């Protein structure tokens, strides 16, 4: 398929499944690459690590036989050099919000399945390119902006997208069409079909149904007799059929963020402030588009050695204005970063979001008198951008020799 229109059918859907690879371990590798990257590491779910259970392991550890659910003492036997890490769920949530914010830029129809995976319906996203190009952009940006590997499946439904993302790990992209199902899936055991557990697979074996292909061609009456109405789904799924739509989260966004990888290592504070100003401008514009205000500002900093640091500050009152976010971001940066340490990536994420109409604004007398003028100016500038494009209005940081106009993130 070479034409974009060939990828987007008049009837039907195009679904992505984005699955982060060894997510918890990958987050620790991103934050402390010198300590963890490429090494056999595992996150264990107990303070008493040696008595705990392996929650997940890196691909380097898996080569030694370390697996999820294995007791730590057993894992240490098969891999004596295994590095054990206690879980840090606040850190994982930050990175989860980060990669999902990137996905949301390509479609509003995003269904979060867990902390490390989501579906995206990109049927209406042809302006960003073909589905393969969109998947490549998402994968590249998650890698560049968050230093995380992910696998992406592209298919006409959620079931096949999920199956496709599992075919190439880590960092794979797989297209799986309905016509590919017999060749790609039918030779696999039934237990490998998403949605079939070991108990169901055991019952299918009792019926002499061992492969997905045998299930696809089995008598539906036999399946209904054994499994009830679930038997209808089993046969449909084995044939690659799935009618379940992507159920976008209709609740308020948990975070909105922008991240930019700088074209060069940067240690000049004036340049860094200008990048933060641009980021604050972009992220608050998206905030206002959703009629939200933010209660917390978080910054992300990465150095040339890929060490990532995040810092956050809760605001005295919710805001939607770039200057509030910018001042907080600069304060966090200057409080955190050493002057002699260059920066390669910067980001701002707004958290603790709530609807603007539900957020009481705490204003002093000066702010109270000037707030209507400030809001009117902000709305006017937003309206100009909506009509004439983002470049119709430039912040001070976008003028002259801008060190970096930020990418979305």
XYZ file of N, CA, C and O in Angstrom, residues 213-361:
596
model
N -6.099 -22.021 14.534
C -6.726 -22.401 13.268
C -7.806 -23.446 13.462
O -8.877 -23.371 12.829
N -7.557 -24.433 14.323
C -8.582 -25.438 14.600
C -9.792 -24.809 15.276
O -10.938 -25.190 15.004
N -9.533 -23.841 16.155
C -10.640 -23.137 16.804
C -11.434 -22.329 15.790
O -12.669 -22.269 15.844
N -10.750 -21.730 14.825
C -11.419 -20.901 13.821
C -12.366 -21.709 12.942
O -13.372 -21.185 12.449
N -12.052 -22.976 12.752
C -12.866 -23.818 11.857
C -13.730 -24.816 12.622
O -14.378 -25.667 12.019
N -13.743 -24.724 13.963
C -14.527 -25.652 14.779
C -16.024 -25.402 14.590
O -16.453 -24.296 14.231
N -16.817 -26.428 14.854
C -18.272 -26.282 14.787
C -18.744 -25.352 15.901
O -18.442 -25.582 17.077
N -19.458 -24.298 15.537
C -19.893 -23.336 16.537
C -20.829 -23.976 17.544
O -20.805 -23.631 18.736
N -21.646 -24.933 17.097
C -22.581 -25.597 18.012
C -21.832 -26.326 19.121
O -22.278 -26.345 20.284
N -20.680 -26.935 18.785
C -19.870 -27.615 19.785
C -19.312 -26.617 20.797
O -19.301 -26.886 22.006
N -18.867 -25.464 20.308
C -18.305 -24.443 21.194
C -19.381 -23.863 22.110
O -19.131 -23.631 23.297
N -20.577 -23.641 21.572
C -21.671 -23.101 22.393
C -22.092 -24.116 23.456
O -22.370 -23.755 24.609
N -22.114 -25.404 23.094
C -22.478 -26.458 24.038
C -21.513 -26.497 25.218
O -21.908 -26.733 26.363
N -20.223 -26.237 24.931
C -19.187 -26.318 25.967
C -19.022 -25.016 26.733
O -18.843 -25.022 27.955
N -19.085 -23.895 26.010
C -18.743 -22.602 26.626
C -19.923 -21.629 26.715
O -19.748 -20.511 27.193
N -21.090 -22.032 26.230
C -22.214 -21.107 26.216
C -22.011 -20.031 25.158
O -21.346 -20.253 24.139
N -22.532 -18.822 25.413
C -22.414 -17.746 24.422
C -20.953 -17.347 24.214
O -20.598 -16.775 23.176
N -20.090 -17.638 25.188
C -18.659 -17.336 25.030
C -18.065 -18.110 23.860
O -17.078 -17.678 23.260
N -18.689 -19.240 23.522
C -18.212 -20.024 22.384
C -18.312 -19.265 21.073
O -17.473 -19.444 20.172
N -19.323 -18.377 20.958
C -19.460 -17.561 19.748
C -18.277 -16.609 19.637
O -17.686 -16.447 18.563
N -17.929 -15.997 20.772
C -16.777 -15.075 20.760
C -15.496 -15.810 20.421
O -14.654 -15.291 19.672
N -15.305 -17.013 20.964
C -14.079 -17.774 20.708
C -13.870 -18.000 19.216
O -12.771 -17.807 18.686
N -14.908 -18.382 18.520
C -14.783 -18.646 17.083
C -14.522 -17.354 16.310
O -13.674 -17.323 15.406
N -15.230 -16.285 16.680
C -14.998 -15.001 16.020
C -13.567 -14.527 16.240
O -12.890 -14.075 15.306
N -13.098 -14.624 17.476
C -11.754 -14.155 17.794
C -10.703 -14.951 17.030
O -9.715 -14.382 16.541
N -10.885 -16.262 16.927
C -9.927 -17.093 16.195
C -9.866 -16.720 14.721
O -8.839 -16.928 14.058
N -10.938 -16.139 14.224
C -10.964 -15.656 12.840
C -10.559 -14.188 12.735
O -10.679 -13.587 11.669
N -10.112 -13.609 13.832
C -9.630 -12.227 13.822
C -10.720 -11.188 13.870
O -10.476 -10.014 13.557
N -11.915 -11.578 14.292
C -13.053 -10.650 14.326
C -13.246 -10.097 15.731
O -13.213 -10.845 16.720
N -13.440 -8.793 15.829
C -13.642 -8.148 17.119
C -14.375 -6.835 16.879
O -13.910 -5.987 16.123
N -15.543 -6.685 17.524
C -16.367 -5.494 17.325
C -16.255 -4.488 18.463
O -16.931 -3.454 18.447
N -15.421 -4.779 19.444
C -15.314 -3.896 20.611
C -14.619 -2.594 20.207
O -13.473 -2.611 19.759
N -15.272 -1.447 20.383
C -14.644 -0.169 19.995
C -13.624 0.294 21.027
O -13.619 -0.174 22.172
N -12.769 1.208 20.619
C -11.867 1.864 21.572
C -12.716 2.777 22.447
O -13.399 3.670 21.955
N -12.675 2.527 23.725
C -13.515 3.270 24.674
C -12.674 4.373 25.298
O -11.988 4.149 26.309
N -12.716 5.531 24.670
C -11.878 6.644 25.124
C -12.279 7.067 26.520
O -13.467 7.071 26.877
N -11.293 7.405 27.304
C -11.523 7.895 28.661
C -12.173 9.269 28.578
O -11.564 10.233 28.112
N -13.407 9.344 29.032
C -14.149 10.611 28.961
C -13.953 11.468 30.202
O -14.539 12.530 30.320
N -13.142 10.985 31.144
C -12.899 11.780 32.333
C -11.866 12.857 32.026
O -11.252 12.877 30.970
N -11.650 13.726 32.981
C -10.688 14.803 32.807
C -9.283 14.218 32.661
O -8.916 13.269 33.351
N -8.510 14.785 31.756
C -7.124 14.346 31.599
C -6.404 14.447 32.937
O -6.607 15.386 33.699
N -5.560 13.445 33.212
C -4.805 13.463 34.467
C -3.588 14.360 34.372
O -3.079 14.848 35.382
N -3.095 14.572 33.155
C -1.930 15.444 32.982
C -1.864 15.899 31.541
O -2.418 15.260 30.641
N -1.210 17.027 31.328
C -0.951 17.546 29.985
C 0.508 17.974 29.967
O 0.950 18.716 30.837
N 1.253 17.509 28.983
C 2.675 17.821 28.985
C 3.251 18.078 27.615
O 2.685 17.679 26.595
N 4.363 18.775 27.589
C 5.174 18.977 26.391
C 6.629 18.692 26.753
O 7.096 19.110 27.821
N 7.318 18.000 25.897
C 8.731 17.697 26.092
C 9.474 17.977 24.801
O 8.939 17.772 23.714
N 10.692 18.469 24.897
C 11.481 18.734 23.698
C 12.916 18.258 23.879
O 13.542 18.490 24.913
N 13.397 17.528 22.881
C 14.801 17.145 22.838
C 15.575 18.267 22.156
O 15.261 18.654 21.027
N 16.561 18.810 22.823
C 17.308 19.955 22.312
C 18.292 19.508 21.227
O 18.828 18.394 21.280
N 18.546 20.355 20.234
C 19.427 19.969 19.128
C 20.894 19.878 19.537
O 21.713 19.341 18.811
N 21.205 20.421 20.715
C 22.587 20.364 21.212
C 22.538 20.424 22.735
O 21.524 20.812 23.324
N 23.625 20.014 23.362
C 23.712 20.157 24.810
C 23.681 21.640 25.178
O 24.363 22.454 24.561
N 22.909 21.989 26.189
C 22.680 23.395 26.505
C 22.967 23.649 27.980
O 22.472 22.935 28.853
N 23.801 24.671 28.264
C 24.085 25.008 29.652
C 23.913 26.503 29.940
O 24.165 26.959 31.052
N 23.474 27.253 28.942
C 23.249 28.675 29.126
C 21.860 28.895 29.722
O 20.846 28.519 29.123
N 21.803 29.499 30.909
C 20.531 29.633 31.614
C 19.527 30.474 30.838
O 18.330 30.194 30.852
N 20.004 31.496 30.137
C 19.085 32.337 29.353
C 18.406 31.510 28.262
O 17.195 31.640 28.026
N 19.178 30.647 27.576
C 18.595 29.779 26.545
C 17.616 28.790 27.161
O 16.532 28.535 26.611
N 17.979 28.249 28.298
C 17.108 27.272 28.956
C 15.800 27.916 29.384
O 14.715 27.342 29.222
N 15.880 29.150 29.887
C 14.653 29.853 30.264
C 13.745 30.076 29.073
O 12.517 29.970 29.172
N 14.319 30.367 27.923
C 13.504 30.605 26.722
C 12.818 29.322 26.263
O 11.667 29.340 25.822
N 13.511 28.197 26.384
C 12.878 26.916 26.053
C 11.726 26.635 27.017
O 10.634 26.218 26.610
N 11.940 26.888 28.296
C 10.881 26.682 29.282
C 9.694 27.606 29.020
O 8.534 27.218 29.219
N 9.967 28.827 28.545
C 8.882 29.745 28.211
C 8.043 29.191 27.064
O 6.806 29.231 27.097
N 8.719 28.676 26.047
C 7.984 28.079 24.925
C 7.151 26.883 25.381
O 5.997 26.709 24.979
N 7.752 26.038 26.211
C 7.033 24.870 26.715
C 5.824 25.289 27.538
O 4.733 24.721 27.396
N 5.988 26.278 28.395
C 4.874 26.769 29.207
C 3.752 27.311 28.331
O 2.567 27.093 28.596
N 4.127 28.019 27.274
C 3.136 28.563 26.347
C 2.342 27.445 25.676
O 1.109 27.491 25.601
N 3.041 26.428 25.189
C 2.369 25.353 24.482
C 1.473 24.536 25.406
O 0.336 24.196 25.066
N 1.971 24.213 26.596
C 1.220 23.329 27.470
C -0.005 24.028 28.056
O -1.066 23.411 28.238
N 0.084 25.312 28.340
C -1.090 26.015 28.861
C -2.121 26.271 27.770
O -3.315 26.346 28.058
N -1.675 26.407 26.545
C -2.647 26.525 25.444
C -3.495 25.259 25.348
O -4.717 25.335 25.205
N -2.868 24.103 25.428
C -3.628 22.853 25.400
C -4.531 22.743 26.627
O -5.643 22.205 26.562
N -4.064 23.245 27.758
C -4.870 23.242 28.977
C -6.153 24.043 28.769
O -7.258 23.596 29.095
N -6.005 25.242 28.198
C -7.178 26.099 27.980
C -8.116 25.521 26.935
O -9.331 25.705 27.018
N -7.573 24.829 25.934
C -8.425 24.212 24.923
C -9.373 23.189 25.537
O -10.466 22.953 25.027
N -8.953 22.575 26.636
C -9.802 21.598 27.321
C -10.568 22.210 28.493
O -11.207 21.489 29.252
N -10.451 23.546 28.629
C -11.147 24.286 29.678
C -10.788 23.749 31.064
O -11.643 23.534 31.932
N -9.476 23.551 31.256
C -8.971 23.030 32.508
C -8.038 24.038 33.166
O -7.558 24.967 32.518
N -7.769 23.841 34.440
C -6.722 24.551 35.149
C -5.851 23.511 35.851
O -6.294 22.388 36.107
N -4.622 23.886 36.157
C -3.662 22.952 36.743
C -3.285 23.378 38.156
O -3.122 24.568 38.441
N -3.103 22.383 39.024
C -2.703 22.672 40.389
C -1.246 22.367 40.676
O -0.711 22.806 41.693
N -0.597 21.629 39.771
C 0.799 21.234 39.986
C 1.587 21.368 38.692
O 1.085 21.028 37.617
N 2.812 21.867 38.803
C 3.730 21.964 37.670
C 4.882 20.995 37.916
O 5.508 21.023 38.970
N 5.155 20.173 36.920
C 6.290 19.246 36.998
C 7.229 19.515 35.830
O 6.781 19.762 34.707
N 8.528 19.487 36.082
C 9.499 19.604 34.996
C 10.255 18.293 34.861
O 10.403 17.527 35.818
N 10.712 18.032 33.634
C 11.540 16.870 33.326
C 12.849 17.404 32.744
O 12.831 18.237 31.835
N 13.964 16.932 33.268
C 15.289 17.343 32.789
C 16.090 16.083 32.483
O 16.105 15.146 33.282
N 16.765 16.072 31.333
C 17.651 14.947 31.008
C 18.990 15.493 30.556
O 19.053 16.443 29.770
N 20.058 14.874 31.050
C 21.391 15.326 30.663
C 21.912 14.508 29.482
O 21.241 13.565 29.030
N 23.086 14.828 28.931
C 23.603 14.105 27.760
C 23.864 12.630 28.027
O 23.955 11.834 27.087
N 23.992 12.244 29.306
C 24.212 10.841 29.662
C 22.892 10.109 29.875
O 22.878 8.976 30.366
N 21.785 10.766 29.524
C 20.443 10.201 29.570
C 19.909 10.026 30.996
O 18.919 9.336 31.207
N 20.542 10.647 31.980
C 19.994 10.645 33.325
C 18.811 11.601 33.367
O 18.910 12.755 32.946
N 17.673 11.110 33.868
C 16.446 11.895 33.877
C 16.059 12.251 35.307
O 16.090 11.408 36.201
N 15.695 13.518 35.510
C 15.267 14.008 36.820
C 13.914 14.688 36.654
O 13.691 15.429 35.694
N 12.980 14.421 37.562
C 11.695 15.114 37.572
C 11.525 15.825 38.913
O 11.927 15.298 39.958
N 10.962 17.015 38.866
C 10.668 17.784 40.071
C 9.295 18.442 39.897
O 8.942 18.854 38.787
N 8.546 18.548 40.985
C 7.196 19.106 40.912
C 6.943 20.061 42.060
O 7.553 19.968 43.131
N 6.016 21.000 41.814
C 5.622 21.955 42.853
C 4.124 22.219 42.730
O 3.611 22.453 41.626
N 3.441 22.146 43.846
C 2.013 22.457 43.875
C 1.831 23.963 43.973
O 2.471 24.625 44.803
N 0.963 24.503 43.138
C 0.745 25.948 43.080
C -0.162 26.403 44.218
O -1.001 25.633 44.705
N -0.046 27.657 44.637
C -0.936 28.168 45.679
C -2.392 28.221 45.228
O -3.302 28.174 46.056
N -2.616 28.335 43.927
C -3.968 28.336 43.372
C -3.906 27.773 41.949
O -2.895 27.936 41.262
N -4.966 27.089 41.482
C -4.964 26.538 40.124
C -4.784 27.653 39.090
O -5.224 28.794 39.295
N -4.160 27.324 37.962
C -3.903 28.333 36.939
C -4.076 27.747 35.547
O -4.021 26.528 35.355
N -4.267 28.642 34.597
C -4.286 28.279 33.174
C -3.307 29.164 32.386
O -3.257 29.097 31.179
N -2.526 29.969 33.098
C -1.702 30.989 32.458
C -0.242 30.565 32.331
O 0.349 30.000 33.258
N 0.335 30.883 31.184
C 1.710 30.489 30.886
C 2.712 31.126 31.843
O 3.696 30.486 32.213
N 2.475 32.376 32.251
C 3.475 33.026 33.102
C 3.574 32.362 34.471
O 4.678 32.235 35.030
N 2.443 31.887 35.011
C 2.483 31.164 36.290
C 3.285 29.873 36.144
O 4.103 29.530 37.008
N 3.017 29.148 35.066
C 3.706 27.881 34.837
C 5.185 28.117 34.576
O 6.050 27.396 35.099
N 5.483 29.134 33.781
C 6.879 29.434 33.445
C 7.693 29.785 34.693
O 8.792 29.259 34.909
N 7.169 30.661 35.529
C 7.900 31.076 36.733
C 8.159 29.882 37.654
O 9.246 29.738 38.229
N 7.164 29.003 37.767
C 7.336 27.820 38.613
C 8.367 26.875 38.009
O 9.213 26.321 38.733
N 8.315 26.693 36.686
C 9.265 25.798 36.021
C 10.703 26.293 36.167
O 11.624 25.511 36.437
N 10.897 27.587 36.001
C 12.242 28.169 36.150
C 12.735 28.001 37.581
O 13.899 27.641 37.826
N 11.841 28.234 38.528
C 12.219 28.083 39.935
C 12.623 26.636 40.234
O 13.635 26.384 40.912
N 11.874 25.672 39.719
C 12.205 24.267 39.919
C 13.544 23.920 39.269
O 14.361 23.198 39.841
N 13.754 24.446 38.053
C 14.998 24.149 37.343
C 16.201 24.695 38.100
O 17.192 23.978 38.329
N 16.122 25.951 38.487
C 17.267 26.587 39.152
C 17.532 25.967 40.522
O 18.676 25.944 40.984
N 16.504 25.452 41.147
C 16.665 24.812 42.445
C 17.293 23.417 42.310
O 17.919 22.907 43.227
N 17.125 22.803 41.122
C 17.507 21.404 40.924
C 18.844 21.227 40.230
O 19.650 20.379 40.597
N 19.117 22.057 39.211
C 20.193 21.762 38.262
C 21.482 22.505 38.588
O 21.446 23.678 38.939
N 22.606 21.812 38.452
C 23.912 22.449 38.641
C 24.272 23.251 37.399
O 24.071 22.792 36.261
N 24.835 24.427 37.557
C 25.171 25.286 36.411
C 26.139 24.634 35.424
O 26.107 24.935 34.237
N 26.992 23.731 35.914
C 27.992 23.127 35.026
C 27.503 21.843 34.368
O 28.265 21.170 33.679
N 26.246 21.503 34.577
C 25.712 20.256 34.025
C 24.837 20.574 32.812
O 23.758 21.140 32.957
N 25.245 20.237 31.585
C 24.441 20.563 30.402
C 23.136 19.776 30.343
O 22.996 18.731 30.982
N 22.204 20.294 29.584
C 20.866 19.715 29.442
C 20.655 19.274 28.003
O 21.049 19.979 27.071
N 20.019 18.133 27.808
C 19.710 17.664 26.456
C 18.213 17.604 26.188
O 17.777 17.641 25.049
N 17.404 17.507 27.266
C 15.947 17.434 27.094
C 15.280 18.195 28.219
O 15.739 18.165 29.369
N 14.198 18.896 27.878
C 13.398 19.618 28.868
C 11.923 19.332 28.628
O 11.489 19.168 27.474
N 11.165 19.308 29.687
C 9.737 19.104 29.555
C 8.979 19.741 30.700
O 9.511 19.918 31.798
N 7.721 20.096 30.435
C 6.815 20.594 31.471
C 5.532 19.789 31.392
O 4.957 19.616 30.308
N 5.104 19.284 32.535
C 3.842 18.556 32.629
C 2.974 19.213 33.691
O 3.452 19.505 34.793
N 1.716 19.450 33.354
C 0.749 20.020 34.295
C -0.090 18.887 34.875
O -0.613 18.049 34.132
N -0.235 18.867 36.199
C -0.955 17.800 36.886
C -2.005 18.382 37.818
O -2.162 19.590 37.921
N -2.733 17.480 38.485
C -3.845 17.880 39.366
C -4.791 18.805 38.604
O -5.083 19.922 39.022
N -5.277 18.308 37.477
C -6.130 19.110 36.613
C -7.584 19.042 37.068
O -8.042 18.027 37.581
N -8.286 20.124 36.854
C -9.719 20.158 37.132
C -10.374 21.133 36.169
O -9.716 21.987 35.577
N -11.680 20.989 36.023
C -12.406 21.886 35.137
C -12.312 23.316 35.651
O -12.446 23.567 36.857
N -12.101 24.234 34.721
C -11.931 25.635 35.098
C -13.153 26.160 35.847
O -13.022 26.910 36.826
N -14.329 25.753 35.405
C -15.555 26.283 36.017
C -15.742 25.794 37.452
O -16.490 26.384 38.228
N -15.051 24.689 37.803
C -15.187 24.132 39.146
C -14.049 24.535 40.072
O -14.009 24.117 41.231
N -13.102 25.330 39.558
C -11.908 25.657 40.345
C -12.038 27.058 40.935
O -12.050 28.045 40.204
N -12.115 27.170 42.238
C -12.143 28.507 42.851
C -10.779 29.156 42.758
O -9.756 28.558 43.087
N -10.728 30.365 42.255
C -9.467 31.079 42.111
C -9.218 31.953 43.329
O -10.073 32.752 43.717
